[in-house]
GROMACS .gro file of C-alpha atoms in nm:
model
  152
    1MET     CA    1   7.772  10.203  14.828
    2THR     CA    2   8.028   9.929  14.840
    3SER     CA    3   8.149   9.858  15.191
    4PRO     CA    4   8.507   9.965  15.256
    5LEU     CA    5   8.520   9.695  15.524
    6THR     CA    6   8.622   9.336  15.484
    7PRO     CA    7   8.382   9.084  15.640
    8ALA     CA    8   8.632   9.040  15.926
    9GLU     CA    9   8.651   9.416  15.987
   10ASP     CA   10   8.272   9.445  15.982
   11ALA     CA   11   8.249   9.158  16.233
   12ALA     CA   12   8.515   9.320  16.453
   13LEU     CA   13   8.318   9.646  16.470
   14VAL     CA   14   7.993   9.468  16.549
   15ALA     CA   15   8.176   9.271  16.820
   16ALA     CA   16   8.312   9.597  16.966
   17ILE     CA   17   7.960   9.742  16.973
   18ARG     CA   18   7.820   9.432  17.142
   19ALA     CA   19   8.103   9.427  17.398
   20ALA     CA   20   8.035   9.790  17.486
   21GLU     CA   21   7.658   9.747  17.498
   22VAL     CA   22   7.663   9.438  17.722
   23GLN     CA   23   7.758   9.667  18.012
   24THR     CA   24   7.499   9.939  17.951
   25SER     CA   25   7.147  10.024  17.845
   26GLY     CA   26   7.304  10.257  17.588
   27GLU     CA   27   7.299  10.196  17.215
   28ILE     CA   28   7.589  10.242  16.972
   29ARG     CA   29   7.575  10.247  16.593
   30VAL     CA   30   7.833  10.297  16.318
   31HIS     CA   31   7.729  10.446  15.984
   32LEU     CA   32   7.959  10.455  15.681
   33GLU     CA   33   7.908  10.630  15.351
   34ASP     CA   34   8.130  10.729  15.061
   35THR     CA   35   8.108  11.106  15.087
   36CYS     CA   36   7.944  11.352  15.321
   37PRO     CA   37   7.660  11.536  15.145
   38THR     CA   38   7.673  11.830  15.389
   39PRO     CA   39   7.956  12.080  15.451
   40GLU     CA   40   7.983  11.970  15.815
   41PRO     CA   41   8.002  11.599  15.904
   42LEU     CA   42   7.840  11.671  16.241
   43ASP     CA   43   7.531  11.797  16.059
   44ARG     CA   44   7.519  11.482  15.849
   45ALA     CA   45   7.572  11.265  16.157
   46ALA     CA   46   7.270  11.434  16.318
   47GLN     CA   47   7.063  11.358  16.005
   48VAL     CA   48   7.170  10.992  16.005
   49PHE     CA   49   7.104  10.972  16.379
   50SER     CA   50   6.746  11.073  16.310
   51GLU     CA   51   6.709  10.850  16.001
   52LEU     CA   52   6.822  10.550  16.209
   53ASN     CA   53   6.566  10.640  16.480
   54MET     CA   54   6.841  10.660  16.738
   55HIS     CA   55   6.649  10.934  16.918
   56LYS     CA   56   6.376  10.683  16.999
   57THR     CA   57   6.565  10.489  17.265
   58ALA     CA   58   6.389  10.483  17.602
   59ALA     CA   59   6.677  10.647  17.790
   60ARG     CA   60   6.788  10.879  17.505
   61ASN     CA   61   7.138  10.735  17.531
   62GLY     CA   62   7.225  10.639  17.174
   63VAL     CA   63   7.561  10.725  17.017
   64LEU     CA   64   7.644  10.733  16.646
   65PHE     CA   65   7.987  10.709  16.488
   66TYR     CA   66   7.965  10.859  16.138
   67LEU     CA   67   8.238  10.817  15.876
   68ALA     CA   68   8.235  10.937  15.516
   69TRP     CA   69   8.538  10.733  15.423
   70GLN     CA   70   8.619  10.863  15.074
   71SER     CA   71   8.591  11.228  15.173
   72ARG     CA   72   8.763  11.149  15.505
   73GLN     CA   73   8.504  11.314  15.727
   74PHE     CA   74   8.412  11.187  16.071
   75ALA     CA   75   8.180  11.279  16.357
   76VAL     CA   76   8.046  11.124  16.673
   77VAL     CA   77   7.714  11.234  16.814
   78GLY     CA   78   7.517  11.134  17.123
   79ASP     CA   79   7.153  11.171  17.220
   80SER     CA   80   7.037  11.422  17.480
   81ALA     CA   81   7.074  11.211  17.796
   82ILE     CA   82   7.426  11.087  17.728
   83ASN     CA   83   7.527  11.430  17.602
   84ALA     CA   84   7.406  11.586  17.928
   85ALA     CA   85   7.587  11.325  18.140
   86VAL     CA   86   7.938  11.316  17.993
   87PRO     CA   87   8.206  11.578  18.064
   88ASP     CA   88   8.206  11.879  17.831
   89ASP     CA   89   8.521  11.767  17.650
   90PHE     CA   90   8.419  11.401  17.609
   91TRP     CA   91   8.300  11.413  17.247
   92GLU     CA   92   8.604  11.607  17.129
   93ALA     CA   93   8.840  11.374  17.320
   94THR     CA   94   8.668  11.070  17.170
   95LYS     CA   95   8.684  11.218  16.820
   96GLU     CA   96   9.056  11.293  16.861
   97ALA     CA   97   9.130  10.941  16.990
   98VAL     CA   98   8.957  10.795  16.683
   99LEU     CA   99   9.126  11.038  16.443
  100GLU     CA  100   9.466  10.953  16.588
  101HIS     CA  101   9.423  10.601  16.447
  102PHE     CA  102   9.260  10.726  16.126
  103ARG     CA  103   9.572  10.934  16.052
  104GLY     CA  104   9.763  10.606  16.037
  105GLU     CA  105   9.487  10.458  15.815
  106LYS     CA  106   9.380  10.226  16.098
  107TYR     CA  107   9.009  10.297  16.060
  108VAL     CA  108   8.872   9.989  16.231
  109VAL     CA  109   9.115  10.025  16.523
  110GLY     CA  110   9.011  10.390  16.558
  111LEU     CA  111   8.642  10.308  16.558
  112GLU     CA  112   8.698  10.024  16.806
  113ARG     CA  113   8.881  10.267  17.036
  114GLY     CA  114   8.601  10.521  17.014
  115ILE     CA  115   8.335  10.256  17.073
  116LYS     CA  116   8.522  10.139  17.382
  117MET     CA  117   8.549  10.494  17.517
  118VAL     CA  118   8.178  10.555  17.460
  119GLY     CA  119   8.091  10.218  17.614
  120GLU     CA  120   8.282  10.311  17.931
  121GLN     CA  121   8.084  10.635  17.966
  122LEU     CA  122   7.754  10.464  17.889
  123LYS     CA  123   7.834  10.199  18.151
  124ARG     CA  124   7.908  10.472  18.406
  125TYR     CA  125   7.594  10.676  18.345
  126PHE     CA  126   7.355  10.411  18.209
  127PRO     CA  127   7.452  10.077  18.367
  128TYR     CA  128   7.309   9.752  18.239
  129ASN     CA  129   6.998   9.627  18.417
  130ALA     CA  130   6.912   9.265  18.330
  131ALA     CA  131   6.550   9.312  18.433
  132THR     CA  132   6.481   9.605  18.202
  133ASP     CA  133   6.746   9.617  17.929
  134GLU     CA  134   6.677   9.525  17.571
  135ASN     CA  135   6.878   9.585  17.256
  136GLU     CA  136   6.671   9.868  17.109
  137LEU     CA  137   6.880   9.925  16.794
  138ASP     CA  138   7.045   9.697  16.542
  139ASP     CA  139   7.417   9.648  16.609
  140ALA     CA  140   7.496   9.603  16.238
  141ILE     CA  141   7.699   9.867  16.058
  142SER     CA  142   7.475  10.082  15.839
  143PHE     CA  143   7.589  10.201  15.498
  144GLY     CA  144   7.496  10.452  15.233
  145GLY     CA  145   7.399  10.810  15.187
  146PRO     CA  146   7.077  10.998  15.140
  147LYS     CA  147   6.826  10.782  14.954
  148PRO     CA  148   6.503  10.884  14.785
  149SER     CA  149   6.346  10.548  14.873
  150SER     CA  150   6.411  10.248  15.096
  151ASP     CA  151   6.518  10.014  14.815
  152ALA     CA  152   6.771   9.761  14.932
   0.00000   0.00000   0.00000
């Protein structure tokens, strides 16, 4: 897959992730692919969540933003601990805040907004602890779809 992001946009998203994560033990990732291979983007987001080993964080507080940019499908999914902590309408509210920007074709702004919202919740429920916190997952944007092998 060719990245739909410019280098500056990629850097802006990574910076948003790092800014959100500096206040929490939580982990945030963004995954982009051309088209969603499943009927429901939430199902695909759950697959990618697993493929990226996001369920292996110590506190089970990882969050994935999934965007199939050509087919215009989006989902946000959180691991069990963050999912249990946030209000019932949090994921839908976050998705709608992101989609509001997507409708105006401001994809990076939308993702940055969602990342900030998630970071605020992670900070509230999983505050940063300098003695114990480590960056458990790569902050880089991941790309691609289902792959039969791990060829780069």
